[in-house]
Coordinates of C-alpha atoms and ligand atoms in Angstrom, one line a residue:
X1 CA 49.5 92.0 115.0
X2 CA 47.4 88.9 114.4
X3 CA 48.1 88.3 110.7
X4 CA 48.8 84.6 111.1
X5 CA 46.0 82.5 109.7
X6 CA 47.4 79.1 110.6
X7 CA 47.1 78.0 114.2
X8 CA 47.9 74.3 114.2
X9 CA 51.0 74.5 112.1
X10 CA 54.7 74.2 112.4
X11 CA 56.5 76.7 110.4
X12 CA 60.3 77.0 109.9
X13 CA 61.3 80.5 109.4
X14 CA 64.3 81.0 107.1
X15 CA 66.2 84.3 106.5
X16 CA 64.2 87.2 105.0
X17 CA 61.0 85.9 106.4
X18 CA 60.6 82.9 104.1
X19 CA 58.7 80.1 105.7
X20 CA 58.2 76.4 105.1
X21 CA 55.4 74.8 107.1
X22 CA 53.2 71.8 107.8
X23 CA 49.7 71.6 109.3
X24 CA 50.1 69.5 112.4
X25 CA 47.7 67.4 114.5
X26 CA 49.9 67.4 117.7
X27 CA 53.3 67.5 119.1
X28 CA 54.4 63.9 120.1
X29 CA 57.7 64.6 121.8
X30 CA 59.9 67.4 122.9
X31 CA 63.2 67.5 124.7
X32 CA 66.4 69.4 125.1
X33 CA 69.2 67.0 124.2
X34 CA 72.9 67.7 125.1
X35 CA 73.2 69.7 121.9
X36 CA 69.8 71.0 120.7
X37 CA 66.1 71.3 121.1
X38 CA 64.4 68.3 119.5
X39 CA 60.7 68.1 118.6
X40 CA 58.6 65.6 116.8
X41 CA 55.1 66.4 115.4
X42 CA 52.4 64.4 113.8
X43 CA 51.6 66.3 110.5
X44 CA 48.3 66.2 108.7
X45 CA 49.6 64.8 105.4
X46 CA 53.3 63.9 105.7
X47 CA 53.6 61.6 108.6
X48 CA 55.9 62.6 111.5
X49 CA 58.1 65.6 111.4
X50 CA 61.5 65.9 113.1
X51 CA 62.6 69.4 114.1
X52 CA 66.0 70.3 115.5
X53 CA 66.5 73.8 116.9
X54 CA 63.4 75.0 115.0
X55 CA 64.7 73.6 111.6
X56 CA 62.9 70.9 109.7
X57 CA 65.1 67.7 109.4
X58 CA 62.6 65.5 107.7
X59 CA 59.0 64.4 107.2
X60 CA 58.4 60.6 107.0
X61 CA 56.5 61.0 103.7
X62 CA 59.1 62.5 101.4
X63 CA 62.3 62.0 103.4
X64 CA 63.7 60.0 100.5
X65 CA 63.6 63.2 98.4
X66 CA 66.6 64.3 100.5
X67 CA 68.3 60.9 101.3
X68 CA 68.3 59.7 97.7
X69 CA 70.1 62.6 96.1
X70 CA 72.5 62.8 99.1
X71 CA 73.5 59.1 98.8
X72 CA 73.0 57.6 95.4
X73 CA 74.7 60.0 92.9
X74 CA 78.1 59.6 94.7
X75 CA 77.6 55.9 95.4
X76 CA 76.8 55.3 91.7
X77 CA 79.6 57.6 90.4
X78 CA 82.3 55.8 92.5
X79 CA 83.5 52.7 90.6
X80 CA 83.5 50.5 93.7
X81 CA 82.4 52.1 97.0
X82 CA 83.3 49.6 99.7
X83 CA 83.9 51.7 102.8
X84 CA 81.6 54.6 103.5
X85 CA 81.6 57.2 106.3
X86 CA 78.5 59.1 107.3
X87 CA 78.9 62.2 109.5
X88 CA 75.6 63.2 111.2
X89 CA 72.5 61.6 109.9
X90 CA 71.3 60.4 113.4
X91 CA 67.8 59.5 112.1
X92 CA 69.4 56.7 110.1
X93 CA 67.9 57.6 106.7
X94 CA 71.3 58.2 105.0
X95 CA 72.9 55.0 106.3
X96 CA 69.8 53.1 105.2
X97 CA 70.3 54.2 101.6
X98 CA 74.1 53.6 101.8
X99 CA 73.5 50.0 102.8
X100 CA 71.3 49.3 99.8
X101 CA 74.5 49.2 97.8
X102 CA 75.9 45.6 97.8
X103 CA 79.4 46.9 97.2
X104 CA 79.5 48.3 100.8
X105 CA 81.5 46.1 103.1
X106 CA 81.7 48.6 106.0
X107 CA 79.9 51.8 106.8
X108 CA 80.6 54.0 109.9
X109 CA 78.1 56.6 111.1
X110 CA 79.5 59.3 113.4
X111 CA 76.6 61.2 115.1
X112 CA 77.3 63.8 117.8
X113 CA 73.9 63.7 119.4
X114 CA 72.7 60.4 120.9
X115 CA 69.3 62.1 121.6
X116 CA 68.6 62.3 117.8
X117 CA 69.3 58.5 117.4
X118 CA 67.1 57.6 120.4
X119 CA 64.2 59.8 119.4
X120 CA 64.4 58.6 115.8
X121 CA 64.4 55.0 116.9
X122 CA 61.4 55.5 119.2
X123 CA 59.2 57.8 117.1
X124 CA 60.1 57.7 113.4
X125 CA 59.4 55.3 110.7
X126 CA 62.6 56.1 108.8
X127 CA 65.2 53.5 109.8
X128 CA 63.8 51.9 112.9
X129 CA 65.2 48.4 112.4
X130 CA 68.6 49.6 111.3
X131 CA 68.9 51.9 114.3
X132 CA 67.9 49.0 116.6
X133 CA 70.6 46.8 115.1
X134 CA 73.1 49.6 115.3
X135 CA 72.4 50.3 119.0
X136 CA 72.6 46.6 119.8
X137 CA 75.8 46.3 117.6
X138 CA 74.1 43.6 115.5
X139 CA 74.5 45.2 112.1
X140 CA 77.2 43.3 110.3
X141 CA 78.1 46.0 107.8
X142 CA 77.7 49.2 109.9
X143 CA 78.9 50.7 113.1
X144 CA 77.4 53.7 115.0
X145 CA 79.8 56.0 116.9
X146 CA 78.4 58.7 119.1
X147 CA 80.9 61.4 118.8
X148 CA 82.1 64.6 117.1
X149 CA 82.7 64.1 113.4
X150 CA 85.4 66.8 113.3
X151 CA 87.5 65.0 116.0
X152 CA 86.8 61.6 114.4
X153 CA 88.2 62.6 111.1
X154 CA 91.2 64.2 112.6
X155 CA 92.0 61.4 115.0
X156 CA 91.5 58.4 112.8
X157 CA 93.7 56.7 110.3
X158 CA 90.9 54.8 108.6
X159 CA 90.3 55.4 104.9
X160 CA 87.0 55.6 103.0
X161 CA 85.8 55.5 99.4
X162 CA 82.9 57.8 100.1
X163 CA 82.3 60.4 102.9
X164 CA 78.8 61.8 103.3
X165 CA 78.0 64.7 105.5
X166 CA 74.4 64.8 106.6
X167 CA 74.5 67.8 109.0
X168 CA 72.3 70.7 110.0
X169 CA 72.7 74.0 108.1
X170 CA 76.0 75.7 107.3
X171 CA 75.2 78.2 110.0
X172 CA 75.5 77.7 113.8
X173 CA 77.0 74.5 115.3
X174 CA 77.6 72.7 112.0
X175 CA 79.7 75.6 110.6
X176 CA 83.0 73.8 111.2
X177 CA 81.9 71.1 108.8
X178 CA 82.1 73.6 106.0
X179 CA 85.6 74.9 106.7
X180 CA 88.8 74.4 104.7
X181 CA 90.4 72.6 107.6
X182 CA 87.6 70.1 107.8
X183 CA 87.8 69.5 104.1
X184 CA 91.5 68.9 104.3
X185 CA 91.0 66.2 107.0
X186 CA 88.2 64.6 104.8
X187 CA 90.5 64.6 101.8
X188 CA 93.2 62.9 103.8
X189 CA 90.8 60.2 104.9
X190 CA 89.6 59.4 101.4
X191 CA 91.3 56.6 99.4
X192 CA 93.3 57.4 96.3
X193 CA 90.0 57.6 94.5
X194 CA 87.2 59.0 96.6
X195 CA 84.0 61.1 96.7
X196 CA 82.9 63.6 99.3
X197 CA 79.4 65.0 99.5
X198 CA 77.7 67.5 101.8
X199 CA 74.3 69.0 102.0
X200 CA 74.8 72.7 101.6
X201 CA 71.6 74.6 102.4
X202 CA 68.9 76.4 100.4
X203 CA 70.0 77.7 97.0
X204 CA 68.1 81.0 97.4
X205 CA 68.4 81.6 101.1
X206 CA 71.9 80.5 102.0
X207 CA 73.6 81.5 98.8
X208 CA 76.6 83.1 100.6
X209 CA 77.2 80.1 102.8
X210 CA 77.0 77.9 99.7
X211 CA 79.6 80.0 97.9
X212 CA 81.9 80.0 101.0
X213 CA 81.7 76.2 101.2
X214 CA 82.3 75.9 97.4
X215 CA 85.3 78.1 97.6
X216 CA 86.7 76.2 100.6
X217 CA 86.2 72.9 98.8
X218 CA 87.8 74.2 95.7
X219 CA 91.0 74.8 97.7
X220 CA 91.2 71.2 98.7
X221 CA 89.5 68.7 96.3
X222 CA 90.7 67.9 92.8
X223 CA 87.3 68.9 91.4
X224 CA 84.2 70.2 92.9
X225 CA 80.6 69.9 91.6
X226 CA 77.5 71.7 92.7
X227 CA 74.0 70.3 92.2
X228 CA 70.5 70.9 93.6
X229 CA 67.4 68.9 94.2
X230 CA 63.8 69.7 95.2
X231 CA 63.5 68.3 98.7
X232 CA 60.1 68.0 100.4
X233 CA 60.0 70.0 103.6
X234 CA 63.0 72.3 102.9
X235 CA 63.3 75.7 101.2
X236 CA 63.9 74.0 97.8
X237 CA 65.8 73.6 95.7
X238 CA 68.3 72.3 98.1
X239 CA 72.0 72.4 97.4
X240 CA 74.7 69.7 97.5
X241 CA 78.4 70.0 97.0
X242 CA 80.6 67.1 95.8
X243 CA 84.4 66.9 96.1
X244 CA 86.3 64.5 94.0
X245 CA 89.7 63.0 94.8
X246 CA 91.6 61.3 92.0
X247 CA 90.3 59.8 88.8
X248 CA 86.5 59.7 89.1
X249 CA 84.0 61.4 86.7
X250 CA 81.1 62.6 88.8
X251 CA 79.1 63.4 85.7
X252 CA 78.7 59.7 84.9
X253 CA 77.0 57.0 87.0
X254 CA 76.9 53.2 86.8
X255 CA 73.4 52.4 85.4
X256 CA 73.8 48.7 85.9
X257 CA 74.2 49.1 89.6
X258 CA 71.3 51.6 89.6
X259 CA 68.9 49.1 88.3
X260 CA 68.2 47.2 91.5
X261 CA 67.7 50.3 93.6
X262 CA 64.1 51.3 92.4
X263 CA 64.5 54.9 93.3
X264 CA 61.6 57.3 93.8
X265 CA 63.2 60.8 93.4
X266 CA 66.8 60.8 92.1
X267 CA 66.8 59.5 88.5
X268 CA 70.2 57.9 87.6
X269 CA 69.1 57.7 83.9
X270 CA 68.8 61.5 84.0
X271 CA 71.9 62.2 86.1
X272 CA 72.8 65.2 84.0
X273 CA 69.6 67.1 85.1
X274 CA 71.1 67.4 88.6
X275 CA 73.4 70.1 87.4
X276 CA 70.8 72.6 86.3
X277 CA 70.6 75.7 88.5
X278 CA 69.4 79.3 88.5
X279 CA 71.5 81.3 86.2
X280 CA 72.7 83.8 88.8
X281 CA 74.0 80.9 90.9
X282 CA 76.0 79.5 88.0
X283 CA 77.4 83.0 87.4
X284 CA 78.4 83.3 91.1
X285 CA 80.0 79.9 91.2
X286 CA 81.9 80.7 88.0
X287 CA 83.3 83.8 89.7
X288 CA 84.8 81.5 92.3
X289 CA 86.6 79.4 89.8
Ligands
AG3_301 N1 69.9 67.0 107.6 C1 69.9 68.2 106.8 C2 69.0 69.3 107.4 C3 69.1 70.6 106.8 C4 67.8 71.2 106.9 N2 67.8 72.6 107.0 C5 66.7 73.3 107.3 N3 65.6 72.8 107.3 N4 66.9 74.6 107.5 C6 68.7 66.3 107.7 C7 68.7 65.1 108.4 C8 68.1 64.0 107.6 N5 68.8 62.8 107.7

């Protein structure tokens, strides 16, 4: 065949032959963890790249374009988020953003794959210091649990104000995290007023998975919102689904609390722009109402 013009590149292939790639200088690390194949590359222009089972998790330059919209809209829409649960997110970027909120008294991160935490600590400039403190159990406001998020939610009695799911795609091993049963357990674990958010894949390439997750969330949560955001390194726009329990308006955020955050990507003063989407996606979601 021989059509490929890029030799020193890492390309993630999505369905339908859609690719997202980076020119790379070298591969720094590669291992098979207990759960997945993990690779770290040095890219030409975006710092280091973390890949799990062939899918891009983050690039150092631009990772906040994912972590900011995943964390801050829900944290700023909740009136007083004190207890936060992160499922997945072993690189630490999500928890790092959570802990920037002074309201947080306790955050728990449940990551199934210790290999991701270790490699991120050793190789990535994403949340090195935080991961170090978590591993040594020296972070006063946060705790790392290596374990299965599904079992954790089912087995615990603890309640949270915000639950954030930073998982791999809604296909393969993470599929359970998009099921009705899982959403029921999450709803149970939320306080009387609570917010749940999950990343939900590429708008264009995982539309069916997105619609399935939306439908399942609708069965469980009091209200469900869809929004998307342009994320560097993913097949953008990327989708996010928010489930509301109780009396919270996710279309409004606390701009006072937003002031100190100095965000680069998500703009709390333009919160309403999160909700724009391709027209056909809006029509499909409305059919699921
Ligand atoms: N977690 C979301 C990864 C989804 C990316 N999917 C893909 N590239 N096909 C990223 C972990 C960052 N904390």
